[in-house]
Short mmCIF file of C-alpha atoms and ligand atoms in Angstrom, two decimals:
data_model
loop_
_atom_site.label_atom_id
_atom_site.label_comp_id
_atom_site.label_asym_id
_atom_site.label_seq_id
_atom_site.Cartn_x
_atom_site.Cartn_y
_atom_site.Cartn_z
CA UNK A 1 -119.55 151.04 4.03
CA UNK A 2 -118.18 148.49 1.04
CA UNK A 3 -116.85 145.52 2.52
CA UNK A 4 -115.17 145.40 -0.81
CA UNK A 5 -114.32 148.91 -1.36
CA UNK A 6 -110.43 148.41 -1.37
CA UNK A 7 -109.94 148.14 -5.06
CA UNK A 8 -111.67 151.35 -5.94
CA UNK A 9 -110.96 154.80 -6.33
CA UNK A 10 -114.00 155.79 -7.76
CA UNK A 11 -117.77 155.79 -5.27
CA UNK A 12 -120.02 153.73 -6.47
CA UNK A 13 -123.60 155.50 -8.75
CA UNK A 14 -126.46 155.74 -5.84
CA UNK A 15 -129.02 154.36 -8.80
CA UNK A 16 -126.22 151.75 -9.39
CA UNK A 17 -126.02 150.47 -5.44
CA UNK A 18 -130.00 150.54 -5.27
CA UNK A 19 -130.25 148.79 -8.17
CA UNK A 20 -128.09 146.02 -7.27
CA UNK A 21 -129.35 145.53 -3.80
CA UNK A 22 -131.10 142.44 -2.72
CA UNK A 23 -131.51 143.13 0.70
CA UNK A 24 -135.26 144.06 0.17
CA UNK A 25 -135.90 140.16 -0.36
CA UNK A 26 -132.90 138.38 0.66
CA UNK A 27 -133.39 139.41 4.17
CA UNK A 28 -135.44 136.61 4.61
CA UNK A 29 -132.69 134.18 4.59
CA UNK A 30 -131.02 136.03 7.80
CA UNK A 31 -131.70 132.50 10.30
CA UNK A 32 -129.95 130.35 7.52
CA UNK A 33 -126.76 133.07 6.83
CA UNK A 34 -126.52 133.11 10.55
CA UNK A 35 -126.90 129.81 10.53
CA UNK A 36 -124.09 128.60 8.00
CA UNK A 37 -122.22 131.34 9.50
CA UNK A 38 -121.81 129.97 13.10
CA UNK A 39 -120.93 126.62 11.13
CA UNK A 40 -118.36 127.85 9.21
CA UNK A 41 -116.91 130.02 12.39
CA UNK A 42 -116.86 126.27 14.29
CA UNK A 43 -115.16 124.89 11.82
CA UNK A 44 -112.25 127.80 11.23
CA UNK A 45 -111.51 127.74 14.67
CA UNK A 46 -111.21 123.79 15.08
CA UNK A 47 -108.87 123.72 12.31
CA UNK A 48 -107.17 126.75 13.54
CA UNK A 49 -107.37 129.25 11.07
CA UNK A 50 -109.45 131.54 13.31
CA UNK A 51 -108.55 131.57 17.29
CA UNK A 52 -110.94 130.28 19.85
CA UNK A 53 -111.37 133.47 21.69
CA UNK A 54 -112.19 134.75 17.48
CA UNK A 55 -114.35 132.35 17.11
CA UNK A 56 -116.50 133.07 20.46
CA UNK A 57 -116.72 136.36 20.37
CA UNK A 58 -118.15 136.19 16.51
CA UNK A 59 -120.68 133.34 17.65
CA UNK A 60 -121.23 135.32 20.32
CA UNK A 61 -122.50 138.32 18.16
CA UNK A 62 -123.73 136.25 15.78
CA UNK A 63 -126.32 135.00 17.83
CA UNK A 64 -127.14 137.98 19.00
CA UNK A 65 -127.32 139.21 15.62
CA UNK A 66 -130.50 136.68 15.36
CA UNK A 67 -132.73 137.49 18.35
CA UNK A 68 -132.38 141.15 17.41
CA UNK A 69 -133.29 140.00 13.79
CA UNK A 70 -135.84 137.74 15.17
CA UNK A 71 -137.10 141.17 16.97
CA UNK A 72 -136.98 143.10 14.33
CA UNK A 73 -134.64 145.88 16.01
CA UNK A 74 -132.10 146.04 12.90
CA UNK A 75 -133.11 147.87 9.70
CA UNK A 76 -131.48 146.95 6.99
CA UNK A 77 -131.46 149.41 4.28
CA UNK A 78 -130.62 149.22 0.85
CA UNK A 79 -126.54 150.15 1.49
CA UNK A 80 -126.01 146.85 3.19
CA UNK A 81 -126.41 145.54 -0.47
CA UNK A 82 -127.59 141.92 0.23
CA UNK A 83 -128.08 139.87 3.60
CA UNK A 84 -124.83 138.31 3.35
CA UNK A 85 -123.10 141.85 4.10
CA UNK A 86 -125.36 142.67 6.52
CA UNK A 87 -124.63 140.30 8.67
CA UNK A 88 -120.72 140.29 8.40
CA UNK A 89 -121.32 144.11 8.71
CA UNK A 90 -122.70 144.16 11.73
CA UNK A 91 -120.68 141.75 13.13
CA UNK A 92 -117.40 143.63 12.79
CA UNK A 93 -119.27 146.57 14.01
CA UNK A 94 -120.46 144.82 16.98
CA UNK A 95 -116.73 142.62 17.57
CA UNK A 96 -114.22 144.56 15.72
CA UNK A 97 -111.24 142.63 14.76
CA UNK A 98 -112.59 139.43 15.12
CA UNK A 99 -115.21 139.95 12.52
CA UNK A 100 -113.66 140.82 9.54
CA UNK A 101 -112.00 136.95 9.88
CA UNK A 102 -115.36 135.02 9.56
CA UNK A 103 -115.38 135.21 5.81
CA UNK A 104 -111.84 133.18 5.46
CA UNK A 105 -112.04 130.38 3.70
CA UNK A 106 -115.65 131.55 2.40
CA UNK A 107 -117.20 133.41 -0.36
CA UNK A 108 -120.93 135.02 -0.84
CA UNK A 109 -121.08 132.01 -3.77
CA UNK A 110 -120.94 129.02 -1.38
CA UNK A 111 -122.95 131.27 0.60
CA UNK A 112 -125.91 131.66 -1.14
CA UNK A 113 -126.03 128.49 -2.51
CA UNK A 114 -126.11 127.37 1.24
CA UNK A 115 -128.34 129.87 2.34
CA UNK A 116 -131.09 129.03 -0.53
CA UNK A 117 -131.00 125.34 0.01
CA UNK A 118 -130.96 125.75 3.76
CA UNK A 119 -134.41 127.77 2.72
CA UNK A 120 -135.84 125.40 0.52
CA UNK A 121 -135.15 122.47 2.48
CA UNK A 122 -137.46 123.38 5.41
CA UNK A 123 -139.73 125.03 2.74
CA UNK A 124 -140.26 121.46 1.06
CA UNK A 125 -140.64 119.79 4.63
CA UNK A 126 -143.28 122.09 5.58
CA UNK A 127 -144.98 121.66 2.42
CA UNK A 128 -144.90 118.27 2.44
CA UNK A 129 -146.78 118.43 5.89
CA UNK A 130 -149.49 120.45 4.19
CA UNK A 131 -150.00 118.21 1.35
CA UNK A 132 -150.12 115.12 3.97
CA UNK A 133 -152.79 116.50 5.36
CA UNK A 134 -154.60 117.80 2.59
CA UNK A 135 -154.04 113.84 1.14
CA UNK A 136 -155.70 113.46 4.69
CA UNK A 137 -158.60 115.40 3.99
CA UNK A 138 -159.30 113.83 0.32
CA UNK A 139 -159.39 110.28 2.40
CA UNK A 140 -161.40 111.41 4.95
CA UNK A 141 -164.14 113.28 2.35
CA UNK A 142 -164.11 110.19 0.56
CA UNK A 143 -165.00 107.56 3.08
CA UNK A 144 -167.71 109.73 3.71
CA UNK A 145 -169.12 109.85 -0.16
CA UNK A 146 -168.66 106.39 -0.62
CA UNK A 147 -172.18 105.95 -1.76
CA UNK A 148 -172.33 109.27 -3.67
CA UNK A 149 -172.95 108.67 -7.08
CA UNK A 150 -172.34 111.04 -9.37
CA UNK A 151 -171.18 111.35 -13.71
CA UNK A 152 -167.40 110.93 -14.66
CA UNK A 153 -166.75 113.02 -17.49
CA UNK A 154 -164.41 112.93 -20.48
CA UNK A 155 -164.87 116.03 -22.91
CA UNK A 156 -166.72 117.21 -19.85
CA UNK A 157 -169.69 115.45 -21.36
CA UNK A 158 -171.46 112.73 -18.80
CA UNK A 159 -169.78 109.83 -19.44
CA UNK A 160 -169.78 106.88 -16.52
CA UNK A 161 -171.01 107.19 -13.43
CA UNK A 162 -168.65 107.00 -10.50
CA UNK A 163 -168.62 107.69 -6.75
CA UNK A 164 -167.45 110.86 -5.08
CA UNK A 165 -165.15 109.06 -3.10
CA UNK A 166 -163.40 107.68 -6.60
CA UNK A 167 -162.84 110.86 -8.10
CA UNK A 168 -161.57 112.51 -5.01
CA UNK A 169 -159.01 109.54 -4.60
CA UNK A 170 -158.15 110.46 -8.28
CA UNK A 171 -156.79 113.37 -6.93
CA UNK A 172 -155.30 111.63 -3.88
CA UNK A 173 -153.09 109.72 -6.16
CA UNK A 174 -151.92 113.39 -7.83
CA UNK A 175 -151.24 114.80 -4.25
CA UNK A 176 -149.08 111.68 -3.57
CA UNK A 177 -147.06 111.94 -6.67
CA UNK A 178 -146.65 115.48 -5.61
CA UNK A 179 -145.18 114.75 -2.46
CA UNK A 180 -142.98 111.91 -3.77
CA UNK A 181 -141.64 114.27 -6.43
CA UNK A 182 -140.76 117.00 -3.85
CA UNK A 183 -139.18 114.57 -1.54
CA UNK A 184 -136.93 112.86 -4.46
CA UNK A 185 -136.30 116.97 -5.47
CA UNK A 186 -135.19 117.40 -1.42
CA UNK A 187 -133.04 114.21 -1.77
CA UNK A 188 -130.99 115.43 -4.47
CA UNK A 189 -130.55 119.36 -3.03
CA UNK A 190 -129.48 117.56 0.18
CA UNK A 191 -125.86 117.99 -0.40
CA UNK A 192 -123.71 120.80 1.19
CA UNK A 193 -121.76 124.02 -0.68
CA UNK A 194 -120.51 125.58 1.29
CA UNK A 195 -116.32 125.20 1.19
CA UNK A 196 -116.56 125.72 -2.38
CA UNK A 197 -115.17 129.11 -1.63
CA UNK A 198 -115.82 131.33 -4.77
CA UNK A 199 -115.32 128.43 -7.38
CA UNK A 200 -112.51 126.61 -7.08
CA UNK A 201 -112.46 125.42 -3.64
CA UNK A 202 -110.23 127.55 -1.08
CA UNK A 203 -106.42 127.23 -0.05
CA UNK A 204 -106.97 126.39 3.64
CA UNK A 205 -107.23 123.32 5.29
CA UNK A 206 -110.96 123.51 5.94
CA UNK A 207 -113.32 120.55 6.96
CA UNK A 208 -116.12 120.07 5.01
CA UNK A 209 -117.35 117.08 6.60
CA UNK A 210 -117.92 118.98 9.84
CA UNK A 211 -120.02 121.51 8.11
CA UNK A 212 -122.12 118.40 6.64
CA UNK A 213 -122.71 117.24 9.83
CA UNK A 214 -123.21 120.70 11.94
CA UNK A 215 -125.96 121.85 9.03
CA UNK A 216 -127.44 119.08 8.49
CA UNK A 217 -126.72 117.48 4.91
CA UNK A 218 -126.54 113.99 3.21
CA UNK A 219 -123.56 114.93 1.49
CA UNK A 220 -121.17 117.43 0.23
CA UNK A 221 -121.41 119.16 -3.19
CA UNK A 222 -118.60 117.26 -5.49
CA UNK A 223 -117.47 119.90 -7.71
CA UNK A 224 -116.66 123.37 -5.98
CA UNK A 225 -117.50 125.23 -9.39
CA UNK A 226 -120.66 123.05 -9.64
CA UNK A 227 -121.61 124.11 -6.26
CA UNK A 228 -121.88 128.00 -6.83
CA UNK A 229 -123.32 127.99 -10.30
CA UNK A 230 -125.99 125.00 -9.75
CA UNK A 231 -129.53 126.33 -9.19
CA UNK A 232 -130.90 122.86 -10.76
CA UNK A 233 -132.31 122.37 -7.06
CA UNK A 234 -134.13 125.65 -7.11
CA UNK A 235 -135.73 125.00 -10.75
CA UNK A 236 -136.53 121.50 -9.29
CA UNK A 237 -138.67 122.88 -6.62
CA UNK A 238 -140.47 125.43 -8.64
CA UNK A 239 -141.28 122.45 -11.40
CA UNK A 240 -142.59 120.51 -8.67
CA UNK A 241 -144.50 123.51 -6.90
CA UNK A 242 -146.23 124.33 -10.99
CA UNK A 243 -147.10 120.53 -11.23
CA UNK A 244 -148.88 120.52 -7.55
CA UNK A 245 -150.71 124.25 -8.43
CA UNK A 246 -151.58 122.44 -11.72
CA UNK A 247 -153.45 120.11 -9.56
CA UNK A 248 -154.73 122.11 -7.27
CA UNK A 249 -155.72 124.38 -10.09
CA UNK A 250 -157.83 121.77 -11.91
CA UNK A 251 -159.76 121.11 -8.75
CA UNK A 252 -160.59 124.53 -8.35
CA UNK A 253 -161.59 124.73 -11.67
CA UNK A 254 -164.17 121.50 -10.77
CA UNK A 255 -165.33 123.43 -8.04
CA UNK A 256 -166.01 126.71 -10.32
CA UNK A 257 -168.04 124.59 -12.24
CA UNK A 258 -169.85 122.70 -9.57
CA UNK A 259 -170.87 125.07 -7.66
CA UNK A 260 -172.62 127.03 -10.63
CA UNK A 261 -176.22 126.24 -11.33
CA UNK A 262 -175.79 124.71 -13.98
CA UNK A 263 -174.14 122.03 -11.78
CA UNK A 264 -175.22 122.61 -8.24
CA UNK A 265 -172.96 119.57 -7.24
CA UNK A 266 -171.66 121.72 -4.27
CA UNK A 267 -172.40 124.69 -2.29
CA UNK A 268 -168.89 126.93 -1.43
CA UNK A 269 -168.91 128.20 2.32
CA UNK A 270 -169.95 132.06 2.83
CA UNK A 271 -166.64 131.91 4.18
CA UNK A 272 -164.74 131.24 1.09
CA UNK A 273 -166.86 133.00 -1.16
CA UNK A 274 -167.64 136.78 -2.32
CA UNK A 275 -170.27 138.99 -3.99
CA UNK A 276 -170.72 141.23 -6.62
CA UNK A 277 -170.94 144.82 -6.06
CA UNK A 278 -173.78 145.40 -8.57
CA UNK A 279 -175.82 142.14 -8.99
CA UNK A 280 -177.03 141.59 -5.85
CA UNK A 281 -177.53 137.33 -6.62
CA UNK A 282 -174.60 136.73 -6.61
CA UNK A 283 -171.52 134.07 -4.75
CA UNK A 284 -168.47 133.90 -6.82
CA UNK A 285 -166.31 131.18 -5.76
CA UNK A 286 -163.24 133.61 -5.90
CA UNK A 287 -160.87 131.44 -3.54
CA UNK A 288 -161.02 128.60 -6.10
CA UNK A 289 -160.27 131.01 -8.83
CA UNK A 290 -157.51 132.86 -7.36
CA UNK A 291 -156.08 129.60 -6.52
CA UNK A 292 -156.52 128.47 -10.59
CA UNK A 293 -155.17 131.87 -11.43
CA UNK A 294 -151.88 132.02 -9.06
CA UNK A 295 -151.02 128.66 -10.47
CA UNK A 296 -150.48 131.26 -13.79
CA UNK A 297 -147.62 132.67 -11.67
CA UNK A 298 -146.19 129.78 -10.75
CA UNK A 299 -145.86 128.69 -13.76
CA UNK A 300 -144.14 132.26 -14.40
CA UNK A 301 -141.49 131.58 -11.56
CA UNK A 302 -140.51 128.41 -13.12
CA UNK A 303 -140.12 129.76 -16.79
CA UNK A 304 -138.80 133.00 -15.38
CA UNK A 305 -135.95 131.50 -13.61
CA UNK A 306 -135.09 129.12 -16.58
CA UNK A 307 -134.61 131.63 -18.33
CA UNK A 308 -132.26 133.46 -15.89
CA UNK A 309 -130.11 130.61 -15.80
CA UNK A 310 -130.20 129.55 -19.33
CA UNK A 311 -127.27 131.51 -21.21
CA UNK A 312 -125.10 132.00 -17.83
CA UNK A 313 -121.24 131.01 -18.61
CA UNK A 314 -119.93 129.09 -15.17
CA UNK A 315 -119.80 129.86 -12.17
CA UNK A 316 -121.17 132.58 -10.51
CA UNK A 317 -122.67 135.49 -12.41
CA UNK A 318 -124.91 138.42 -10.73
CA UNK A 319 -127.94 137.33 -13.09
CA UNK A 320 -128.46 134.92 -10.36
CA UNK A 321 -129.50 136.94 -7.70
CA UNK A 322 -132.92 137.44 -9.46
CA UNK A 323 -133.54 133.76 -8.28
CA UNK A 324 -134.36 134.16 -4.98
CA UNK A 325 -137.57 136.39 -5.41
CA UNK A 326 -138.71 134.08 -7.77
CA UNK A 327 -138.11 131.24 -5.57
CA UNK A 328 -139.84 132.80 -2.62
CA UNK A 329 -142.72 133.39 -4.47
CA UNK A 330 -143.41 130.10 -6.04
CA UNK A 331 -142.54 128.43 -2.17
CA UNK A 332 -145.30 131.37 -0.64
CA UNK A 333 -147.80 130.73 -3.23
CA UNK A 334 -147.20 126.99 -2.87
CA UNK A 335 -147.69 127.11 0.62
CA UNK A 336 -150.85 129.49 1.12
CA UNK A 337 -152.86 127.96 -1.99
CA UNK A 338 -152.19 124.72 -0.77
CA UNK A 339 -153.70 125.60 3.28
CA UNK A 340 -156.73 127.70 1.97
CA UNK A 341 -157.74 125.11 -0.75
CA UNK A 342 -158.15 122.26 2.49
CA UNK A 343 -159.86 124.92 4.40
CA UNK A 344 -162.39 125.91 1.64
CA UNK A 345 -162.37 122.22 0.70
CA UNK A 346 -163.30 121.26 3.98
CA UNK A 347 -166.17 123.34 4.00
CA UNK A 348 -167.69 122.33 1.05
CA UNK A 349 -171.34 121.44 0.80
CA UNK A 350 -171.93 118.59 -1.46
CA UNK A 351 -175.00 117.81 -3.33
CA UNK A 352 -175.29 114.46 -3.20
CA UNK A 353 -178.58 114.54 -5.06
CA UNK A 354 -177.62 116.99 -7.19
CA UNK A 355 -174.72 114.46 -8.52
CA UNK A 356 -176.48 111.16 -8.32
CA UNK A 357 -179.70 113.05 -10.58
CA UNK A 358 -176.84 114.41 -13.02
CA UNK A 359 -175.72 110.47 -12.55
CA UNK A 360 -178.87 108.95 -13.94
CA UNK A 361 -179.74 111.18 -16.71
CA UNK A 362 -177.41 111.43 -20.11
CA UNK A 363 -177.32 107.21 -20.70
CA UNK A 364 -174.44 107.00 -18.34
CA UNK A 365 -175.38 102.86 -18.30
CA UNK A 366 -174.81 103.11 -22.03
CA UNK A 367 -171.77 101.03 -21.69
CA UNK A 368 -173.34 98.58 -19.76
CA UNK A 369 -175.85 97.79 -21.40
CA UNK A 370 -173.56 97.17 -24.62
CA UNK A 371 -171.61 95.28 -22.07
CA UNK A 372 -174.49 93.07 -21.37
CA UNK A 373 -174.88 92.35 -25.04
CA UNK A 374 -171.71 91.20 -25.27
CA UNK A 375 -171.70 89.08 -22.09
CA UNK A 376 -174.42 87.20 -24.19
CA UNK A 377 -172.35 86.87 -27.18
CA UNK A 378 -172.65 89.61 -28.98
CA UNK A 379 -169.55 91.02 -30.23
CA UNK A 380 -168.50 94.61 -28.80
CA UNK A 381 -168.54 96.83 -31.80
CA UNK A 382 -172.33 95.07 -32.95
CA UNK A 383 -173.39 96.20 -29.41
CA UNK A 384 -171.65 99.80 -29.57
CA UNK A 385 -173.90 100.41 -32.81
CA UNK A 386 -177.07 98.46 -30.86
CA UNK A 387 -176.62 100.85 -27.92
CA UNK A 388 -176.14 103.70 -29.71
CA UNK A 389 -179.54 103.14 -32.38
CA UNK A 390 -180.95 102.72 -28.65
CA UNK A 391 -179.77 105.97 -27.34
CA UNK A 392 -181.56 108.03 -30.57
CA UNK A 393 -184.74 106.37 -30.40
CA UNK A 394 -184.57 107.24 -26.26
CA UNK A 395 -183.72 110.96 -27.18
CA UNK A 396 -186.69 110.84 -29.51
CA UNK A 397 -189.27 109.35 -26.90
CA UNK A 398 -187.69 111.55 -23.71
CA UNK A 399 -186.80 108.23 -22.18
CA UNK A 400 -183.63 106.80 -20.38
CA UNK A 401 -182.28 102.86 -21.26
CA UNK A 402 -183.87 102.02 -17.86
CA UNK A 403 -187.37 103.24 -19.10
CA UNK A 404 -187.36 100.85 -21.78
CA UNK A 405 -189.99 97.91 -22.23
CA UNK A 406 -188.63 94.56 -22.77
CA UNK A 407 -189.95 94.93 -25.88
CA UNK A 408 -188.71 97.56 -26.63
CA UNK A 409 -185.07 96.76 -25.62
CA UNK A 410 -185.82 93.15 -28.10
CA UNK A 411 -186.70 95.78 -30.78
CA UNK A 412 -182.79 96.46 -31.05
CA UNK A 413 -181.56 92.96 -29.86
CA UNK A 414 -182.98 89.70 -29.07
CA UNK A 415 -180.80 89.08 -26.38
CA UNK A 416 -182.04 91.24 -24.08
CA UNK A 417 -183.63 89.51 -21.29
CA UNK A 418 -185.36 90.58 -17.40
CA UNK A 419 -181.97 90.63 -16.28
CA UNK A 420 -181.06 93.75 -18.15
CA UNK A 421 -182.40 96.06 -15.48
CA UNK A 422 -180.40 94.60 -12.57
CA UNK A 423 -177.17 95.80 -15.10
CA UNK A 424 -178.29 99.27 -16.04
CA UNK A 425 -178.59 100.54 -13.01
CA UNK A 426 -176.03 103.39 -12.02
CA UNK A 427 -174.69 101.76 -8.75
CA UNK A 428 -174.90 98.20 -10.68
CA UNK A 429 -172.76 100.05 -13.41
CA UNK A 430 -170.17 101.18 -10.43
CA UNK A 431 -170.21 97.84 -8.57
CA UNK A 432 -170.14 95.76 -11.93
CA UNK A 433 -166.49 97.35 -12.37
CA UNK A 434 -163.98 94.61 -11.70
CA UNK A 435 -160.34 95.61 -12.63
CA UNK A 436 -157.71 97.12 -10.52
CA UNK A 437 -158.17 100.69 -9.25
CA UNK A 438 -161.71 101.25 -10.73
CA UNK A 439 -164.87 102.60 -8.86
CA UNK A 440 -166.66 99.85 -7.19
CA UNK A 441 -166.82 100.12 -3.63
CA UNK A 442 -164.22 97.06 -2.93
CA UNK A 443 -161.60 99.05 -5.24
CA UNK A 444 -162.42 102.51 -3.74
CA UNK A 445 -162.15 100.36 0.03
CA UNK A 446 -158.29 99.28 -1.59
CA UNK A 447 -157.67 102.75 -2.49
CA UNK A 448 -158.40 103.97 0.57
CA UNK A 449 -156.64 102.00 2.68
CA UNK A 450 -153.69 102.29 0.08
CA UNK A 451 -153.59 106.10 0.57
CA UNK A 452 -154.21 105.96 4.67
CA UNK A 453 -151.00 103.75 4.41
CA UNK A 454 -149.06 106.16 2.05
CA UNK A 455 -149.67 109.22 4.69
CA UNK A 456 -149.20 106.86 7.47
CA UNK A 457 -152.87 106.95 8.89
CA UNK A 458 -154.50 104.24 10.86
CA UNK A 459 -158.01 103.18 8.96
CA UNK A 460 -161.24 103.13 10.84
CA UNK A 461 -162.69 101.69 7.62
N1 LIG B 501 -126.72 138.88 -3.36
C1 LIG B 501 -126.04 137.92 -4.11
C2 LIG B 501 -127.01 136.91 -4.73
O1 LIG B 501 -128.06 136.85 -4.25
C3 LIG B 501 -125.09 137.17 -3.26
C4 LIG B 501 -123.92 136.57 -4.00
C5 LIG B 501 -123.05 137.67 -4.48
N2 LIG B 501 -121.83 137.18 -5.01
C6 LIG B 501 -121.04 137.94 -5.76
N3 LIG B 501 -119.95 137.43 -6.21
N4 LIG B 501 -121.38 139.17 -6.09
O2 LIG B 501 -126.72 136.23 -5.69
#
């Protein structure tokens, strides 16, 4: 039955009631409507709008509303229209009288808008444990490959040769950012809407500060008509949830690529990897790729719901409701990409000499050695054109810079002395890195301790 039926004289289209339903997805929000409800219901009867033998027979029914939710003994089918009805529906069912008072001073607008950041805000706490300990893992990984050598690319051509440990703090740093940005994005959807009533505040003398305090927010939504149109916190979450996938997507693309033959950096687990139903060779690394590819749909969430919101007059409109399965899907996908990429990641086999091989070959010391030029005087751009007359005539002969004869290296410079070697050599390279954040092994130590102290683990060095 309508809750809202009064005005009518005509029954609503069956297609029409289906198609306007949201219980199918909205049910999921049944602790946090129960929750603001039993608020709300405190509140009315403190400041007397509601009476106190009201007020504890709805709590009453309320709560038992959620272990029989929480059991799964209520079906909720598509004429209960969305959660919100539900739940006031069965109430009056199951207290009469007393029900049909709970939803003074209160409207399905403040509602929602309570109900979704009540979501969100334990979504974003419970990602942000995940994330601390993938951040965990990365830290971990890398004290182990501290002396794992292996190319830094730009253009994905070899380029410098770093440590393992220094490109998987690279990606510490991204995690990090991550979890600041969803923590400043929880800071600002911190503040309360419920009392906004259905835009312009309600006409009873309600206390809003109470229901701050009883649900748990920072603050109280300023502008009533602001509080049930806003979904600003929602699109926050899902920009910060595509900027994390993004991440995690472009690691999973590093491990599509090192785990090929071509690279044979790593080896994925069995356990995180399939095979092909004709060629009979074959481990696809289909975790990492399904991971790269739901980042797609992320992405999707985030434009989708932008454009839900973008031509929507204030306050509430119905357009609106298509938020919350967007929402739900970006904080799911968040969520499950974010635990299966640390347990694949953790059970990654690196190829240590695989990488450091890859390391030596392709004149990653190129820059050093023009480096070494100029540390005798030579000025940088002679030494880039040096270096790089050096690097055909090795490609002719089949020979790294390393492989060259004194002679040889004199051919192209007279500076070049015995000391070259000691300067060309890829850990020499690493270590001879001396500014802030690069990858010798007394930055990567920094780093490491830096990130340790930014999840708020105690070093072992
Ligand atoms: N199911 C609705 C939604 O998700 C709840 C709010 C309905 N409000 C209204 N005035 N029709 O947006």
């Amino acid at each position: 039955m309508k809750l809202w039926k009064g005005r009518f004289s005509g029954e609503a289209a069956a297609s029409a009631d289906e198609f306007g339903a949201s219980i199918s997805f909205d049910r999921r929000l049944f602790r946090q409507d129960i929750a603001g409800s039993l608020a709300h219901c405190r509140m009315l009867e403190r400041q007397g709008i509601i009476e106190k033998g009201e007020s504890e027979a709805i709590q009453g029914a309320l709560k038992g509303i959620l272990d029989d939710m929480e059991a799964g003994a209520i079906e909720l089918g598509p004429a209960m229209e969305d959660i919100h009805m539900a739940i006031e529906g069965i109430l009056t069912e199951r207290v009469g009288e007393a029900g049909k008072k709970l939803h003074t001073a209160r409207s399905r607008n403040d509602q929602v808008a309570l109900d979704l950041r009540l979501y969100l805000k334990g979504e974003i706490v419970a990602t942000l444990d995940l994330l601390r300990s993938l951040v965990g893992l990365l830290v971990s990984m890398a004290k182990d490959h501290r002396d794992t050598v292996m190319p830094g690319y730009t253009h994905l051509q070899r380029a410098q040769p770093v440590s393992l440990a220094f490109h998987l703090l690279a990606y510490c740093q991204m995690f990090l950012r991550d979890m600041g940005r969803l923590g400043d994005c929880l800071g600002r959807m911190d503040a309360l809407p419920l009392g906004a009533g259905a835009l312009s505040g309600v006409s009873y003398a309600t206390d809003r500060e109470f229901l701050r305090r009883e649900l748990g927010f920072a603050s109280i939504c300023e502008n009533a008509m602001d509080a049930v149109s806003d979904r600003d916190f929602a699109l926050e979450f899902m920009s910060c949830a595509s900027i994390c996938m993004m991440h995690l997507s472009r690691f999973c693309e590093e491990l599509v690529l090192w785990s090929s033959s071509e690279f044979a950096f790593v080896e994925m687990d069995d356990a995180f990897s399939t095979g092909s139903s004709i060629m009979p060779q074959k481990k696809n690394p289909d975790v990492a790729e399904l991971i790269r590819g739901k980042t797609g749909r992320v992405y999707g969430g985030l434009m989708g719901l932008l454009a839900v919101m973008k031509g929507l007059p204030l306050a509430y409109n119905k357009d609106m409701q298509e938020d919350k399965p967007l929402v739900f899907d970006a904080a799911d996908t968040l969520r499950d990409s974010l635990s299966i990429f640390a347990e694949m990641l953790s059970r990654v086999k690196v190829r240590g000499d695989s990488m450091e091989a890859a390391a030596k070959a392709g004149f990653l010391n190129a820059t050093d050695a023009a480096d070494y030029l100029v540390k005798k005087g030579v000025p940088f751009r002679d030494c880039h054109g040096i270096i790089g007359r050096m690097v055909l005539y090795c490609l002719a002969e089949g020979k790294g810079i390393e492989d060259l004869s004194l002679d040889e290296l004199r051919g192209f410079s007279e500076r070049f002395d015995d000391d070259i070697y000691g300067h060309i050599d890829v850990r020499a390279c690493m270590e001879a890195k001396k500014s802030e954040g690069s990858t010798s092994s007394e930055s990567v130590a920094r780093q490491i301790a830096a990130v340790e102290k930014a999840i708020g683990v105690d070093g072992d060095g």
